[in-house]
PDB file of C-alpha atoms in Angstrom:
ATOM      1  CA  MET R 277      77.129  93.551 111.770  1.00 54.00           C
ATOM      2  CA  LYS R 278      79.624  96.374 111.480  1.00 57.00           C
ATOM      3  CA  VAL R 279      78.254  99.841 112.223  1.00 54.00           C
ATOM      4  CA  VAL R 280      79.962 102.556 110.221  1.00 59.00           C
ATOM      5  CA  LYS R 281      79.827 106.117 111.456  1.00 62.00           C
ATOM      6  CA  ARG R 282      79.375 108.620 108.657  1.00 81.00           C
ATOM      7  CA  VAL R 283      81.754 111.575 108.724  1.00 84.00           C
ATOM      8  CA  PRO R 284      80.272 114.973 107.865  1.00 87.00           C
ATOM      9  CA  VAL R 285      82.298 116.811 105.255  1.00 92.00           C
ATOM     10  CA  THR R 286      83.522 120.292 106.051  1.00 94.00           C
ATOM     11  CA  GLU R 287      85.448 122.496 103.644  1.00 96.00           C
ATOM     12  CA  SER R 288      88.595 121.541 105.561  1.00 96.00           C
ATOM     13  CA  LYS R 289      87.924 117.816 105.116  1.00 96.00           C
ATOM     14  CA  LEU R 290      87.184 118.293 101.420  1.00 96.00           C
ATOM     15  CA  ALA R 291      90.493 120.140 101.062  1.00 96.00           C
ATOM     16  CA  MET R 292      92.198 117.295 102.940  1.00 95.00           C
ATOM     17  CA  TRP R 293      90.947 114.732 100.402  1.00 96.00           C
ATOM     18  CA  ARG R 294      91.741 116.991  97.462  1.00 96.00           C
ATOM     19  CA  SER R 295      95.241 117.289  98.938  1.00 96.00           C
ATOM     20  CA  ALA R 296      95.452 113.495  99.210  1.00 95.00           C
ATOM     21  CA  ILE R 297      94.668 113.292  95.501  1.00 95.00           C
ATOM     22  CA  ALA R 298      97.360 115.905  94.815  1.00 95.00           C
ATOM     23  CA  LEU R 299      99.827 113.783  96.796  1.00 94.00           C
ATOM     24  CA  ALA R 300      98.881 110.686  94.808  1.00 92.00           C
ATOM     25  CA  HIS R 301      99.589 112.610  91.600  1.00 90.00           C
ATOM     26  CA  SER R 302     102.856 114.101  92.917  1.00 88.00           C
ATOM     27  CA  ASP R 303     105.097 111.484  91.291  1.00 81.00           C
ATOM     28  CA  HIS R 304     103.206 111.873  87.969  1.00 81.00           C
ATOM     29  CA  HIS R 305     102.016 108.273  88.206  1.00 80.00           C
ATOM     30  CA  LEU R 306      98.642 107.497  89.718  1.00 84.00           C
ATOM     31  CA  SER R 307      98.648 103.784  90.525  1.00 85.00           C
ATOM     32  CA  ASN R 308      95.584 101.593  91.004  1.00 89.00           C
ATOM     33  CA  SER R 309      96.719 100.899  94.565  1.00 90.00           C
ATOM     34  CA  GLU R 310      96.777 104.636  95.334  1.00 90.00           C
ATOM     35  CA  VAL R 311      93.300 105.116  93.864  1.00 90.00           C
ATOM     36  CA  ASP R 312      91.995 102.077  95.757  1.00 91.00           C
ATOM     37  CA  LEU R 313      93.485 103.337  99.033  1.00 91.00           C
ATOM     38  CA  ILE R 314      91.938 106.781  98.659  1.00 92.00           C
ATOM     39  CA  ASN R 315      88.559 105.300  97.721  1.00 89.00           C
ATOM     40  CA  GLU R 316      88.677 102.901 100.676  1.00 90.00           C
ATOM     41  CA  TYR R 317      89.394 105.679 103.175  1.00 88.00           C
ATOM     42  CA  TRP R 318      86.811 108.138 101.961  1.00 87.00           C
ATOM     43  CA  GLN R 319      83.919 105.648 101.884  1.00 86.00           C
ATOM     44  CA  ASN R 320      82.805 106.813 105.345  1.00 87.00           C
ATOM     45  CA  TYR R 321      82.554 110.473 104.331  1.00 92.00           C
ATOM     46  CA  ASP R 322      79.245 112.119 103.410  1.00 91.00           C
ATOM     47  CA  PHE R 323      80.364 113.930 100.272  1.00 92.00           C
ATOM     48  CA  SER R 324      77.742 115.919  98.420  1.00 92.00           C
ATOM     49  CA  ASP R 325      77.216 115.326  94.700  1.00 93.00           C
ATOM     50  CA  ALA R 326      79.223 118.489  93.982  1.00 95.00           C
ATOM     51  CA  HIS R 327      82.060 117.234  96.215  1.00 94.00           C
ATOM     52  CA  GLU R 328      82.089 113.862  94.442  1.00 93.00           C
ATOM     53  CA  LYS R 329      82.240 115.558  91.035  1.00 95.00           C
ATOM     54  CA  GLN R 330      85.113 117.767  92.205  1.00 95.00           C
ATOM     55  CA  LEU R 331      87.027 114.785  93.598  1.00 94.00           C
ATOM     56  CA  ALA R 332      86.463 112.805  90.391  1.00 93.00           C
ATOM     57  CA  ARG R 333      87.809 115.748  88.319  1.00 95.00           C
ATOM     58  CA  ASP R 334      90.814 116.008  90.637  1.00 94.00           C
ATOM     59  CA  MET R 335      91.443 112.269  90.398  1.00 92.00           C
ATOM     60  CA  GLN R 336      91.228 112.390  86.591  1.00 92.00           C
ATOM     61  CA  ASN R 337      93.155 115.612  85.965  1.00 92.00           C
ATOM     62  CA  GLY R 338      95.215 116.068  89.105  1.00 91.00           C
ATOM     63  CA  VAL R 339      95.266 119.089  91.364  1.00 93.00           C
ATOM     64  CA  LYS R 340      98.136 121.179  92.714  1.00 94.00           C
ATOM     65  CA  LEU R 341      98.893 120.661  96.388  1.00 93.00           C
ATOM     66  CA  GLU R 342      99.692 124.338  96.880  1.00 93.00           C
ATOM     67  CA  ASP R 343      96.182 125.198  95.621  1.00 95.00           C
ATOM     68  CA  VAL R 344      94.300 122.968  98.085  1.00 95.00           C
ATOM     69  CA  PHE R 345      96.517 122.407 101.147  1.00 95.00           C
ATOM     70  CA  PRO R 346      96.019 125.948 102.558  1.00 94.00           C
ATOM     71  CA  ALA R 347      92.251 125.278 102.676  1.00 95.00           C
ATOM     72  CA  ILE R 348      92.807 122.578 105.314  1.00 95.00           C
ATOM     73  CA  THR R 349      91.953 124.780 108.267  1.00 93.00           C
ATOM     74  CA  GLU R 350      91.512 122.115 110.948  1.00 93.00           C
ATOM     75  CA  LYS R 351      94.680 120.859 112.641  1.00 90.00           C
ATOM     76  CA  ARG R 352      93.266 117.341 112.931  1.00 91.00           C
ATOM     77  CA  ASP R 353      92.568 117.264 109.207  1.00 94.00           C
ATOM     78  CA  ARG R 354      96.174 118.285 108.444  1.00 93.00           C
ATOM     79  CA  ALA R 355      97.441 115.661 110.894  1.00 93.00           C
ATOM     80  CA  HIS R 356      95.182 113.056 109.286  1.00 93.00           C
ATOM     81  CA  LEU R 357      96.545 113.979 105.844  1.00 94.00           C
ATOM     82  CA  ILE R 358     100.137 113.672 107.080  1.00 94.00           C
ATOM     83  CA  ASN R 359      99.466 110.191 108.473  1.00 92.00           C
ATOM     84  CA  PHE R 360      97.553 109.201 105.351  1.00 93.00           C
ATOM     85  CA  ALA R 361     100.353 110.532 103.132  1.00 93.00           C
ATOM     86  CA  ARG R 362     102.872 108.192 104.734  1.00 91.00           C
ATOM     87  CA  VAL R 363     100.647 105.197 103.909  1.00 91.00           C
ATOM     88  CA  LEU R 364      99.885 106.542 100.434  1.00 91.00           C
ATOM     89  CA  PHE R 365     103.550 107.118  99.620  1.00 89.00           C
ATOM     90  CA  HIS R 366     104.448 103.572 100.667  1.00 87.00           C
ATOM     91  CA  ILE R 367     101.519 101.760  99.012  1.00 86.00           C
ATOM     92  CA  ASP R 368     103.372 101.306  95.725  1.00 75.00           C
ATOM     93  CA  GLY R 369     106.386  99.851  97.517  1.00 77.00           C
ATOM     94  CA  GLU R 370     108.590 102.888  96.997  1.00 77.00           C
ATOM     95  CA  PHE R 371     108.970 106.004  99.147  1.00 80.00           C
ATOM     96  CA  SER R 372     110.758 108.161  96.594  1.00 80.00           C
ATOM     97  CA  GLU R 373     112.995 111.099  97.412  1.00 86.00           C
ATOM     98  CA  LEU R 374     110.375 113.457  95.948  1.00 85.00           C
ATOM     99  CA  GLU R 375     107.622 111.923  98.105  1.00 86.00           C
ATOM    100  CA  GLU R 376     109.841 112.203 101.169  1.00 89.00           C
ATOM    101  CA  LYS R 377     110.448 115.903 100.472  1.00 92.00           C
ATOM    102  CA  ILE R 378     106.737 116.559  99.963  1.00 90.00           C
ATOM    103  CA  TRP R 379     105.854 114.696 103.157  1.00 91.00           C
ATOM    104  CA  GLN R 380     108.445 116.666 105.134  1.00 91.00           C
ATOM    105  CA  ALA R 381     107.161 119.949 103.692  1.00 91.00           C
ATOM    106  CA  ILE R 382     103.537 119.327 104.716  1.00 92.00           C
ATOM    107  CA  TYR R 383     104.693 118.061 108.115  1.00 91.00           C
ATOM    108  CA  ASP R 384     106.788 121.197 108.654  1.00 90.00           C
ATOM    109  CA  GLN R 385     103.911 123.471 107.581  1.00 88.00           C
ATOM    110  CA  HIS R 386     101.580 121.681 109.993  1.00 86.00           C
ATOM    111  CA  MET R 387     104.028 121.904 112.891  1.00 84.00           C
ATOM    112  CA  LEU R 388     104.153 125.688 112.481  1.00 82.00           C
ATOM    113  CA  THR R 389     100.475 125.743 113.501  1.00 79.00           C
ATOM    114  CA  VAL R 390     100.797 123.468 116.534  1.00 74.00           C
ATOM    115  CA  ASP R 391     101.472 124.900 119.994  1.00 72.00           C
ATOM    116  CA  LEU R 392     103.566 122.002 121.286  1.00 74.00           C
ATOM    117  CA  LYS R 393     103.919 123.417 124.811  1.00 81.00           C
ATOM    118  CA  ALA R 394     100.140 123.767 125.172  1.00 77.00           C
ATOM    119  CA  ALA R 395      99.575 120.253 123.782  1.00 73.00           C
ATOM    120  CA  LEU R 396     102.074 118.756 126.232  1.00 79.00           C
ATOM    121  CA  LEU R 397     100.535 120.679 129.133  1.00 84.00           C
ATOM    122  CA  ALA R 398      97.054 119.453 128.183  1.00 80.00           C
ATOM    123  CA  ALA R 399      98.313 115.865 127.933  1.00 82.00           C
ATOM    124  CA  ARG R 400      99.985 116.149 131.344  1.00 87.00           C
ATOM    125  CA  THR R 401      96.777 117.518 132.875  1.00 87.00           C
ATOM    126  CA  VAL R 402      94.690 114.666 131.437  1.00 85.00           C
ATOM    127  CA  ALA R 403      97.223 112.092 132.688  1.00 88.00           C
ATOM    128  CA  GLU R 404      97.195 113.593 136.199  1.00 90.00           C
ATOM    129  CA  GLU R 405      93.376 113.639 136.259  1.00 90.00           C
ATOM    130  CA  PHE R 406      93.306 109.989 135.195  1.00 88.00           C
ATOM    131  CA  LYS R 407      95.801 109.026 137.918  1.00 89.00           C
ATOM    132  CA  GLU R 408      93.674 110.806 140.522  1.00 88.00           C
ATOM    133  CA  GLN R 409      90.501 109.075 139.340  1.00 89.00           C
ATOM    134  CA  GLU R 410      92.267 105.705 139.508  1.00 86.00           C
ATOM    135  CA  ARG R 411      93.567 106.461 143.004  1.00 84.00           C
ATOM    136  CA  LEU R 412      90.036 107.318 144.154  1.00 83.00           C
ATOM    137  CA  ARG R 413      88.584 104.210 142.508  1.00 81.00           C
ATOM    138  CA  ILE R 414      91.157 101.973 144.187  1.00 78.00           C
ATOM    139  CA  ALA R 415      90.586 103.641 147.568  1.00 77.00           C
ATOM    140  CA  LYS R 416      86.822 103.116 147.176  1.00 75.00           C
ATOM    141  CA  GLU R 417      87.348  99.421 146.382  1.00 69.00           C
ATOM    142  CA  LYS R 418      89.659  98.977 149.365  1.00 69.00           C
ATOM    143  CA  SER R 419      87.078 100.550 151.682  1.00 68.00           C
ATOM    144  CA  LYS R 420      84.580  97.839 150.806  1.00 64.00           C
ATOM    145  CA  GLY R 421      84.835  94.346 152.185  1.00 64.00           C
ATOM    146  CA  ARG R 422      87.000  92.048 150.030  1.00 67.00           C
ATOM    147  CA  LEU R 423      84.072  89.905 148.908  1.00 68.00           C
ATOM    148  CA  GLN R 424      81.841  92.900 148.128  1.00 68.00           C
ATOM    149  CA  GLY R 425      84.712  94.686 146.372  1.00 65.00           C
ATOM    150  CA  ALA R 426      85.469  91.637 144.262  1.00 69.00           C
ATOM    151  CA  PHE R 427      81.800  91.274 143.334  1.00 69.00           C
ATOM    152  CA  TYR R 428      81.517  94.899 142.233  1.00 66.00           C
ATOM    153  CA  TYR R 429      84.813  94.762 140.367  1.00 69.00           C
ATOM    154  CA  LEU R 430      83.908  91.582 138.493  1.00 72.00           C
ATOM    155  CA  SER R 431      80.330  92.588 137.774  1.00 70.00           C
ATOM    156  CA  ASN R 432      81.224  96.222 137.017  1.00 65.00           C
ATOM    157  CA  VAL R 433      78.235  97.279 139.132  1.00 53.00           C
ATOM    158  CA  GLU R 434      78.376 100.571 141.003  1.00 50.00           C
ATOM    159  CA  ASP R 435      77.512 100.540 144.687  1.00 46.00           C
ATOM    160  CA  ASP R 436      74.543 102.917 144.850  1.00 45.00           C
ATOM    161  CA  ILE R 437      74.337 102.554 148.636  1.00 45.00           C
ATOM    162  CA  ALA R 438      77.892 103.813 149.189  1.00 47.00           C
ATOM    163  CA  ASN R 439      77.422 106.810 146.893  1.00 44.00           C
TER     164      ASN R 439
END
């Protein structure tokens, strides 16, 4: 049985999906594969009735990207849209010049909001913390007898006595 986590819908996430619809309409041809892809991805979102009506209107009539993209206030939502856009633009088998320009424009706008130095520093800090935790774990295993260490490693049981 597959457990599906429901995603709460914020205004930023709603704007992300409205932007996805705008991207699907950007080449003035909304294909069944684009509609199916969007519907498949948003099945895990808890849209309200009003949200669903808005999305249905956007799907039917289209929506301008410049009207909805600025409402994506969360960086992760913009990043998700950028990744989704690449899949969406390739789903019909053609990544047109217009789609490429649109993708580059939303990518560039997103990158203006990202502090790359801070992100790299945070990633480095997490990597160093992980290395230290691994070093400590290995040292703890080596301090135990080989048989006991192997048992705890294989059974994934913590040694409450040693702690």
